[in-house]
GROMACS .gro file of C-alpha atoms in nm:
model
  421
    1MET     CA    1  -1.425   2.304  -0.893
    2SER     CA    2  -1.201   1.997  -0.889
    3GLY     CA    3  -1.015   1.866  -0.586
    4ARG     CA    4  -0.666   1.735  -0.648
    5SER     CA    5  -0.478   1.473  -0.457
    6SER     CA    6  -0.135   1.530  -0.311
    7GLY     CA    7   0.001   1.368  -0.626
    8GLY     CA    8  -0.175   1.624  -0.845
    9ARG     CA    9  -0.446   1.394  -0.987
   10SER     CA   10  -0.796   1.536  -0.990
   11LEU     CA   11  -1.034   1.383  -0.737
   12GLY     CA   12  -1.331   1.507  -0.936
   13ARG     CA   13  -1.580   1.791  -0.935
   14PRO     CA   14  -1.800   1.653  -0.653
   15PHE     CA   15  -1.497   1.628  -0.424
   16GLY     CA   16  -1.389   1.978  -0.523
   17TRP     CA   17  -1.721   2.129  -0.411
   18LEU     CA   18  -1.732   1.912  -0.098
   19TRP     CA   19  -1.381   2.026  -0.012
   20ALA     CA   20  -1.471   2.392  -0.072
   21ALA     CA   21  -1.781   2.359   0.147
   22TYR     CA   22  -1.575   2.198   0.421
   23GLY     CA   23  -1.310   2.469   0.404
   24THR     CA   24  -1.570   2.745   0.428
   25SER     CA   25  -1.747   2.602   0.731
   26ALA     CA   26  -1.415   2.511   0.894
   27LEU     CA   27  -1.296   2.871   0.863
   28GLY     CA   28  -1.619   2.999   1.018
   29THR     CA   29  -1.584   2.755   1.306
   30ARG     CA   30  -1.225   2.859   1.368
   31LEU     CA   31  -1.318   3.227   1.358
   32ALA     CA   32  -1.559   3.149   1.642
   33PHE     CA   33  -1.301   2.942   1.830
   34GLY     CA   34  -1.375   2.974   2.200
   35ALA     CA   35  -1.671   3.207   2.138
   36PHE     CA   36  -1.913   3.020   2.364
   37PRO     CA   37  -1.672   3.001   2.662
   38PHE     CA   38  -1.576   3.364   2.602
   39ILE     CA   39  -1.943   3.470   2.596
   40ALA     CA   40  -2.008   3.267   2.911
   41VAL     CA   41  -1.710   3.414   3.097
   42HIS     CA   42  -1.721   3.778   2.986
   43LEU     CA   43  -2.088   3.844   2.906
   44LEU     CA   44  -2.265   3.604   3.142
   45HIS     CA   45  -1.993   3.603   3.415
   46ALA     CA   46  -1.977   3.223   3.438
   47GLY     CA   47  -1.698   3.040   3.622
   48ALA     CA   48  -1.485   2.738   3.536
   49SER     CA   49  -1.749   2.482   3.637
   50ALA     CA   50  -2.022   2.653   3.434
   51VAL     CA   51  -1.796   2.673   3.128
   52ALA     CA   52  -1.721   2.302   3.163
   53VAL     CA   53  -2.094   2.226   3.194
   54LEU     CA   54  -2.158   2.426   2.877
   55ALA     CA   55  -1.909   2.220   2.681
   56ALA     CA   56  -2.007   1.889   2.837
   57ALA     CA   57  -2.386   1.916   2.836
   58GLY     CA   58  -2.404   2.038   2.478
   59ALA     CA   59  -2.189   1.752   2.354
   60ALA     CA   60  -2.362   1.488   2.569
   61VAL     CA   61  -2.720   1.575   2.485
   62GLY     CA   62  -2.628   1.636   2.122
   63ALA     CA   63  -2.475   1.287   2.107
   64VAL     CA   64  -2.790   1.129   2.252
   65VAL     CA   65  -3.007   1.314   2.002
   66ALA     CA   66  -2.782   1.195   1.717
   67VAL     CA   67  -2.796   0.822   1.806
   68PRO     CA   68  -3.107   0.741   1.595
   69LEU     CA   69  -2.987   0.965   1.313
   70GLY     CA   70  -2.715   0.723   1.198
   71PRO     CA   71  -2.957   0.454   1.073
   72TRP     CA   72  -3.184   0.731   0.943
   73VAL     CA   73  -2.901   0.885   0.739
   74GLU     CA   74  -2.781   0.548   0.610
   75PHE     CA   75  -3.079   0.496   0.379
   76ARG     CA   76  -3.119   0.852   0.258
   77ARG     CA   77  -2.945   1.063  -0.001
   78LYS     CA   78  -2.648   1.219   0.173
   79ARG     CA   79  -2.635   1.562   0.007
   80PRO     CA   80  -2.983   1.675   0.123
   81VAL     CA   81  -2.894   1.561   0.475
   82MET     CA   82  -2.571   1.765   0.469
   83ILE     CA   83  -2.751   2.073   0.338
   84GLY     CA   84  -3.020   2.037   0.605
   85MET     CA   85  -2.763   2.008   0.884
   86ASP     CA   86  -2.578   2.316   0.756
   87LEU     CA   87  -2.900   2.518   0.757
   88LEU     CA   88  -2.991   2.393   1.104
   89ARG     CA   89  -2.654   2.501   1.243
   90CYS     CA   90  -2.685   2.838   1.071
   91ALA     CA   91  -3.030   2.905   1.222
   92ALA     CA   92  -2.928   2.790   1.570
   93LEU     CA   93  -2.621   3.012   1.577
   94LEU     CA   94  -2.808   3.317   1.443
   95SER     CA   95  -3.043   3.295   1.741
   96ILE     CA   96  -2.756   3.407   1.966
   97PRO     CA   97  -2.696   3.753   1.813
   98ALA     CA   98  -3.074   3.798   1.782
   99THR     CA   99  -3.138   3.744   2.154
  100TYR     CA  100  -2.822   3.931   2.250
  101ALA     CA  101  -2.944   4.238   2.061
  102LEU     CA  102  -3.274   4.215   2.250
  103GLY     CA  103  -3.102   4.168   2.585
  104TRP     CA  104  -3.245   3.817   2.630
  105LEU     CA  105  -2.932   3.607   2.592
  106GLY     CA  106  -2.887   3.361   2.877
  107PHE     CA  107  -2.684   3.057   2.973
  108GLY     CA  108  -2.974   2.824   2.892
  109GLN     CA  109  -2.980   2.938   2.532
  110LEU     CA  110  -2.607   2.875   2.494
  111LEU     CA  111  -2.672   2.520   2.615
  112ALA     CA  112  -2.961   2.470   2.372
  113VAL     CA  113  -2.759   2.597   2.076
  114SER     CA  114  -2.467   2.376   2.179
  115VAL     CA  115  -2.697   2.072   2.174
  116ALA     CA  116  -2.839   2.154   1.832
  117VAL     CA  117  -2.498   2.220   1.679
  118ALA     CA  118  -2.348   1.905   1.833
  119ALA     CA  119  -2.625   1.682   1.697
  120ALA     CA  120  -2.602   1.845   1.354
  121ASP     CA  121  -2.222   1.807   1.356
  122ILE     CA  122  -2.249   1.432   1.412
  123THR     CA  123  -2.517   1.388   1.148
  124PHE     CA  124  -2.332   1.598   0.893
  125GLY     CA  125  -2.009   1.407   0.959
  126ALA     CA  126  -2.179   1.071   0.907
  127ALA     CA  127  -2.342   1.183   0.583
  128SER     CA  128  -2.030   1.351   0.444
  129GLY     CA  129  -1.808   1.052   0.528
  130ALA     CA  130  -2.045   0.813   0.352
  131TYR     CA  131  -2.071   1.052   0.057
  132LEU     CA  132  -1.692   1.085   0.034
  133LYS     CA  133  -1.662   0.707   0.016
  134SER     CA  134  -1.904   0.707  -0.279
  135ILE     CA  135  -1.723   0.974  -0.485
  136VAL     CA  136  -1.355   0.895  -0.419
  137ALA     CA  137  -1.173   0.578  -0.520
  138PRO     CA  138  -1.039   0.366  -0.229
  139GLU     CA  139  -0.676   0.434  -0.326
  140GLU     CA  140  -0.745   0.810  -0.307
  141LEU     CA  141  -0.909   0.813   0.037
  142LEU     CA  142  -0.582   0.891   0.214
  143ALA     CA  143  -0.514   1.182  -0.023
  144ALA     CA  144  -0.870   1.314   0.024
  145ASN     CA  145  -0.855   1.289   0.403
  146ALA     CA  146  -0.510   1.449   0.406
  147ARG     CA  147  -0.654   1.737   0.204
  148PHE     CA  148  -0.935   1.782   0.456
  149GLU     CA  149  -0.687   1.761   0.743
  150SER     CA  150  -0.458   2.017   0.581
  151THR     CA  151  -0.751   2.252   0.521
  152MET     CA  152  -0.870   2.214   0.878
  153TRP     CA  153  -0.531   2.311   1.019
  154THR     CA  154  -0.489   2.596   0.769
  155THR     CA  155  -0.820   2.747   0.879
  156THR     CA  156  -0.719   2.691   1.240
  157VAL     CA  157  -0.404   2.894   1.181
  158LEU     CA  158  -0.598   3.179   1.021
  159GLY     CA  159  -0.923   3.167   1.216
  160PRO     CA  160  -0.836   3.215   1.585
  161PRO     CA  161  -0.618   3.528   1.544
  162LEU     CA  162  -0.873   3.684   1.309
  163GLY     CA  163  -1.149   3.580   1.546
  164GLY     CA  164  -0.955   3.718   1.842
  165ALA     CA  165  -0.916   4.051   1.663
  166ALA     CA  166  -1.288   4.052   1.580
  167VAL     CA  167  -1.373   3.980   1.944
  168GLY     CA  168  -1.153   4.270   2.052
  169LEU     CA  169  -1.316   4.508   1.805
  170LEU     CA  170  -1.675   4.385   1.780
  171GLY     CA  171  -1.726   4.140   2.066
  172PRO     CA  172  -1.759   3.759   2.067
  173VAL     CA  173  -2.110   3.761   1.918
  174ALA     CA  174  -1.967   3.887   1.586
  175THR     CA  175  -1.769   3.565   1.541
  176VAL     CA  176  -2.084   3.360   1.602
  177VAL     CA  177  -2.248   3.546   1.313
  178ALA     CA  178  -1.948   3.464   1.092
  179ASP     CA  179  -1.977   3.097   1.186
  180ALA     CA  180  -2.348   3.095   1.100
  181VAL     CA  181  -2.283   3.252   0.759
  182SER     CA  182  -2.011   2.994   0.688
  183TYR     CA  183  -2.268   2.714   0.728
  184LEU     CA  184  -2.499   2.887   0.483
  185LEU     CA  185  -2.215   2.911   0.230
  186SER     CA  186  -2.130   2.545   0.292
  187ALA     CA  187  -2.489   2.447   0.212
  188LEU     CA  188  -2.470   2.642  -0.114
  189GLY     CA  189  -2.142   2.470  -0.203
  190ILE     CA  190  -2.286   2.123  -0.146
  191ARG     CA  191  -2.591   2.213  -0.354
  192ALA     CA  192  -2.358   2.326  -0.635
  193ILE     CA  193  -2.223   1.971  -0.669
  194GLY     CA  194  -2.524   1.898  -0.885
  195GLY     CA  195  -2.604   1.567  -1.046
  196ARG     CA  196  -2.846   1.307  -0.922
  197GLU     CA  197  -2.761   1.104  -0.615
  198ALA     CA  198  -2.916   0.759  -0.605
  199ARG     CA  199  -3.127   0.677  -0.303
  200PRO     CA  200  -2.962   0.394  -0.105
  201PRO     CA  201  -3.173   0.076  -0.099
  202ARG     CA  202  -3.338   0.001   0.231
  203VAL     CA  203  -3.223  -0.326   0.390
  204GLY     CA  204  -3.486  -0.499   0.602
  205SER     CA  205  -3.791  -0.326   0.750
  206ALA     CA  206  -3.879   0.024   0.635
  207ARG     CA  207  -3.929   0.125   0.997
  208LEU     CA  208  -3.636   0.200   1.225
  209ARG     CA  209  -3.597  -0.074   1.484
  210ALA     CA  210  -3.434  -0.036   1.823
  211GLY     CA  211  -3.169  -0.295   1.737
  212GLU     CA  212  -3.048  -0.087   1.444
  213LEU     CA  213  -2.934   0.188   1.678
  214LEU     CA  214  -2.645  -0.030   1.796
  215GLN     CA  215  -2.531  -0.174   1.463
  216GLY     CA  216  -2.257   0.082   1.417
  217TRP     CA  217  -2.101  -0.008   1.753
  218ARG     CA  218  -2.141  -0.381   1.684
  219PHE     CA  219  -1.948  -0.355   1.361
  220VAL     CA  220  -1.669  -0.141   1.510
  221LEU     CA  221  -1.618  -0.356   1.818
  222ALA     CA  222  -1.620  -0.677   1.616
  223ASP     CA  223  -1.356  -0.556   1.369
  224PRO     CA  224  -0.997  -0.623   1.487
  225GLY     CA  225  -0.865  -0.336   1.277
  226LEU     CA  226  -1.116  -0.078   1.400
  227ARG     CA  227  -1.171  -0.173   1.765
  228PRO     CA  228  -0.830  -0.059   1.903
  229LEU     CA  229  -0.836   0.259   1.696
  230PHE     CA  230  -1.189   0.332   1.814
  231LEU     CA  231  -1.097   0.297   2.181
  232ASN     CA  232  -0.774   0.492   2.139
  233THR     CA  233  -0.910   0.784   1.938
  234VAL     CA  234  -1.220   0.828   2.153
  235LEU     CA  235  -1.016   0.839   2.473
  236VAL     CA  236  -0.732   1.055   2.338
  237ASN     CA  237  -0.966   1.311   2.184
  238ALA     CA  238  -1.178   1.323   2.499
  239LEU     CA  239  -0.877   1.383   2.723
  240ILE     CA  240  -0.742   1.657   2.497
  241MET     CA  241  -1.079   1.828   2.461
  242ALA     CA  242  -1.152   1.801   2.834
  243THR     CA  243  -0.857   2.029   2.901
  244GLU     CA  244  -0.974   2.301   2.660
  245PRO     CA  245  -1.221   2.482   2.891
  246VAL     CA  246  -0.980   2.437   3.184
  247LEU     CA  247  -0.696   2.591   2.985
  248THR     CA  248  -0.929   2.866   2.859
  249VAL     CA  249  -1.021   2.968   3.213
  250LEU     CA  250  -0.654   2.954   3.322
  251LEU     CA  251  -0.530   3.167   3.031
  252LEU     CA  252  -0.813   3.422   3.027
  253GLY     CA  253  -0.852   3.434   3.405
  254PRO     CA  254  -0.553   3.405   3.643
  255LEU     CA  255  -0.289   3.446   3.370
  256GLY     CA  256  -0.466   3.745   3.214
  257PHE     CA  257  -0.421   3.664   2.844
  258ALA     CA  258  -0.579   3.920   2.612
  259PRO     CA  259  -0.814   3.788   2.339
  260TRP     CA  260  -0.550   3.837   2.068
  261GLN     CA  261  -0.292   3.651   2.278
  262TYR     CA  262  -0.536   3.367   2.338
  263GLY     CA  263  -0.611   3.335   1.966
  264LEU     CA  264  -0.248   3.359   1.858
  265THR     CA  265  -0.138   3.104   2.117
  266PHE     CA  266  -0.359   2.840   1.960
  267ALA     CA  267  -0.322   2.949   1.597
  268VAL     CA  268   0.054   2.930   1.545
  269PRO     CA  269   0.095   2.567   1.664
  270CYS     CA  270  -0.160   2.457   1.406
  271LEU     CA  271   0.110   2.497   1.144
  272GLY     CA  272   0.226   2.165   1.286
  273GLY     CA  273  -0.100   2.005   1.174
  274LEU     CA  274  -0.053   2.148   0.826
  275VAL     CA  275   0.297   2.000   0.809
  276GLY     CA  276   0.184   1.668   0.954
  277SER     CA  277  -0.105   1.624   0.710
  278ARG     CA  278   0.134   1.687   0.420
  279LEU     CA  279   0.372   1.422   0.553
  280ALA     CA  280   0.108   1.154   0.610
  281GLY     CA  281   0.100   1.018   0.255
  282PRO     CA  282   0.477   1.005   0.200
  283LEU     CA  283   0.532   0.848   0.543
  284VAL     CA  284   0.279   0.573   0.475
  285ALA     CA  285   0.437   0.508   0.134
  286ARG     CA  286   0.780   0.470   0.295
  287PHE     CA  287   0.711   0.302   0.629
  288GLY     CA  288   0.369   0.143   0.595
  289ARG     CA  289   0.036   0.225   0.754
  290HIS     CA  290   0.077   0.030   1.078
  291ARG     CA  291   0.411   0.183   1.171
  292VAL     CA  292   0.288   0.537   1.097
  293LEU     CA  293  -0.027   0.484   1.304
  294LEU     CA  294   0.169   0.337   1.596
  295VAL     CA  295   0.448   0.596   1.606
  296SER     CA  296   0.238   0.908   1.542
  297GLY     CA  297  -0.037   0.777   1.773
  298THR     CA  298   0.216   0.726   2.053
  299LEU     CA  299   0.393   1.059   2.008
  300ARG     CA  300   0.071   1.260   2.008
  301ALA     CA  301   0.008   1.144   2.367
  302CYS     CA  302   0.338   1.271   2.510
  303TRP     CA  303   0.298   1.650   2.504
  304LEU     CA  304   0.007   1.754   2.724
  305PRO     CA  305   0.185   1.733   3.066
  306GLY     CA  306   0.398   2.031   2.962
  307LEU     CA  307   0.099   2.265   2.995
  308VAL     CA  308   0.123   2.240   3.374
  309LEU     CA  309   0.420   2.479   3.360
  310VAL     CA  310   0.242   2.759   3.168
  311GLY     CA  311   0.288   3.108   3.310
  312PRO     CA  312   0.179   3.462   3.218
  313GLY     CA  313   0.305   3.683   2.937
  314GLY     CA  314   0.540   3.597   2.653
  315PRO     CA  315   0.709   3.294   2.812
  316GLY     CA  316   0.370   3.139   2.885
  317MET     CA  317   0.259   3.195   2.525
  318LEU     CA  318   0.577   3.033   2.392
  319LEU     CA  319   0.540   2.731   2.618
  320VAL     CA  320   0.179   2.668   2.512
  321MET     CA  321   0.279   2.714   2.147
  322ALA     CA  322   0.565   2.463   2.176
  323VAL     CA  323   0.353   2.198   2.350
  324GLU     CA  324   0.061   2.243   2.113
  325PHE     CA  325   0.287   2.242   1.804
  326GLY     CA  326   0.443   1.908   1.895
  327MET     CA  327   0.109   1.747   1.974
  328ILE     CA  328  -0.066   1.885   1.665
  329LEU     CA  329   0.218   1.781   1.435
  330CYS     CA  330   0.168   1.420   1.544
  331ILE     CA  331  -0.209   1.451   1.522
  332GLY     CA  332  -0.177   1.591   1.170
  333VAL     CA  333   0.005   1.275   1.062
  334PHE     CA  334  -0.221   1.034   1.253
  335ASN     CA  335  -0.568   1.163   1.165
  336PRO     CA  336  -0.580   1.128   0.785
  337VAL     CA  337  -0.418   0.783   0.802
  338TYR     CA  338  -0.667   0.648   1.053
  339SER     CA  339  -0.962   0.822   0.882
  340ALA     CA  340  -0.879   0.665   0.545
  341HIS     CA  341  -0.823   0.327   0.709
  342ARG     CA  342  -1.161   0.349   0.881
  343LEU     CA  343  -1.347   0.427   0.557
  344GLU     CA  344  -1.169   0.150   0.370
  345ARG     CA  345  -1.277  -0.114   0.623
  346VAL     CA  346  -1.644  -0.011   0.633
  347ALA     CA  347  -1.899  -0.138   0.380
  348PRO     CA  348  -2.086   0.141   0.196
  349ASP     CA  349  -2.423   0.050   0.348
  350ARG     CA  350  -2.279   0.073   0.701
  351ALA     CA  351  -2.065   0.384   0.668
  352ALA     CA  352  -2.316   0.634   0.811
  353ARG     CA  353  -2.397   0.412   1.109
  354VAL     CA  354  -2.032   0.344   1.187
  355LEU     CA  355  -1.936   0.710   1.160
  356THR     CA  356  -2.233   0.812   1.373
  357ALA     CA  357  -2.143   0.555   1.640
  358TRP     CA  358  -1.783   0.677   1.636
  359SER     CA  359  -1.883   1.043   1.665
  360VAL     CA  360  -2.148   0.980   1.930
  361SER     CA  361  -1.896   0.787   2.139
  362ALA     CA  362  -1.639   1.063   2.098
  363LYS     CA  363  -1.890   1.333   2.193
  364ALA     CA  364  -2.018   1.137   2.491
  365ALA     CA  365  -1.669   1.059   2.619
  366THR     CA  366  -1.565   1.421   2.569
  367ALA     CA  367  -1.872   1.541   2.754
  368ALA     CA  368  -1.815   1.307   3.047
  369LEU     CA  369  -1.445   1.387   3.083
  370THR     CA  370  -1.503   1.761   3.030
  371ALA     CA  371  -1.756   1.763   3.313
  372LEU     CA  372  -1.523   1.560   3.534
  373TRP     CA  373  -1.227   1.781   3.460
  374GLY     CA  374  -1.436   2.091   3.524
  375VAL     CA  375  -1.509   1.959   3.873
  376LEU     CA  376  -1.141   1.873   3.923
  377ALA     CA  377  -1.038   2.221   3.812
  378GLY     CA  378  -1.288   2.377   4.051
  379GLN     CA  379  -1.165   2.166   4.342
  380ALA     CA  380  -0.791   2.127   4.281
  381GLY     CA  381  -0.719   2.412   4.040
  382PRO     CA  382  -0.660   2.424   3.663
  383ARG     CA  383  -0.294   2.317   3.679
  384ALA     CA  384  -0.368   2.000   3.873
  385ALA     CA  385  -0.648   1.913   3.629
  386LEU     CA  386  -0.416   1.967   3.332
  387GLY     CA  387  -0.146   1.752   3.492
  388LEU     CA  388  -0.383   1.462   3.559
  389ALA     CA  389  -0.510   1.472   3.200
  390GLY     CA  390  -0.153   1.460   3.077
  391LEU     CA  391  -0.071   1.157   3.290
  392CYS     CA  392  -0.382   0.973   3.168
  393LEU     CA  393  -0.293   1.054   2.809
  394LEU     CA  394   0.049   0.893   2.851
  395ALA     CA  395  -0.123   0.556   2.902
  396THR     CA  396  -0.333   0.567   2.583
  397PRO     CA  397  -0.073   0.426   2.338
  398ALA     CA  398  -0.137   0.087   2.500
  399LEU     CA  399  -0.470   0.085   2.312
  400LEU     CA  400  -0.314   0.122   1.968
  401PRO     CA  401  -0.316  -0.186   1.738
  402ARG     CA  402   0.003  -0.390   1.781
  403ARG     CA  403  -0.040  -0.621   1.482
  404GLY     CA  404   0.039  -0.485   1.139
  405ARG     CA  405  -0.231  -0.682   0.963
  406ALA     CA  406  -0.501  -0.517   1.177
  407ALA     CA  407  -0.402  -0.178   1.039
  408GLU     CA  408  -0.406  -0.275   0.673
  409PRO     CA  409  -0.712  -0.224   0.451
  410VAL     CA  410  -0.947  -0.512   0.385
  411PRO     CA  411  -1.189  -0.550   0.095
  412VAL     CA  412  -1.548  -0.462   0.180
  413SER     CA  413  -1.867  -0.484  -0.019
  414GLY     CA  414  -2.227  -0.385   0.010
  415ALA     CA  415  -2.324  -0.752   0.036
  416SER     CA  416  -2.103  -0.811   0.336
  417GLY     CA  417  -2.232  -0.498   0.500
  418ALA     CA  418  -2.593  -0.599   0.447
  419SER     CA  419  -2.552  -0.937   0.604
  420GLY     CA  420  -2.516  -0.810   0.959
  421GLY     CA  421  -2.810  -0.780   1.194
   0.00000   0.00000   0.00000
């Protein structure tokens, strides 16, 4: 297999298999979109607060578990790490249908699986980002990230309605099985890359020291081009994700959305992400990276307050679709640009630690805000919680970088990366 950039140039066989593996696991994840909240609500009869705890605790504990894995991944071959994380996620997810068939499935197991999957997600992301940097030329990173972004939104368009249909016919556990199988196929795809990956040289002591756990954060917070993007993306993503269980409970509970309606409502707007990811490269070529980051980053924060007005039936579906389409279109432009920029600014021997720090922060912030918004939804109602999240999101563009030079790539080298403590 050979991945091709948006300009038609081949990005190489390793990227082609990495892209195929990503697409397979992404489709499985989208098929199981909302499976855990749906299982909690309909099989275990959990309420809004419990669903929020499920999302928050899994992400929070998974992030804590993943903290020491960034330095551990940094000095190991990345492909075996990715394969191991795929197999771990597969095994964890398969435990759910196994215990369900035996009548032993409980809320505690959903929490445990959420933790395992969250930690494996972070570790896989750090390894795959570092590996992508090693197999794709710097000038092709935007094209590669746009391809991943486009694939993610394509699978999001296809996955939720298919998953919703599968839930209606077979129950939510069937989509968990599909997700588990997708991770197995992803592991096989990464193994098919072949070739010999050099083991990264170890810098400093062979033993992991406590100080190394914070090096990823130190680098990000000291870099004027990464620090504002780090703060902005962590907060924006956390606010958006914090509303997901609240909106799930509102749509499936008081508003009475059927599973197919729920899936379709979130699938159609993802066409906006597909369009946005295709526009990212041409927009950067015409207007420059800083302007694209600033405009798309600002616009993506303006849509969420509209969800306060959602009602039942067709009009409610259309409103959610319109709000989500506008937000996802802007996200589709923003994400590949900032992802490529982040990789370009990070030295190869720091990439795994930086990406781990970024993901851990995002997971932790998401967990904290999801728990908080679950409490708010339980006390003030889902609409009030959605409205407050929307108002907070409107303030986040203030964190975007205001200076153009901070958003432009800078040369990095292994030597510069190794010099830090």
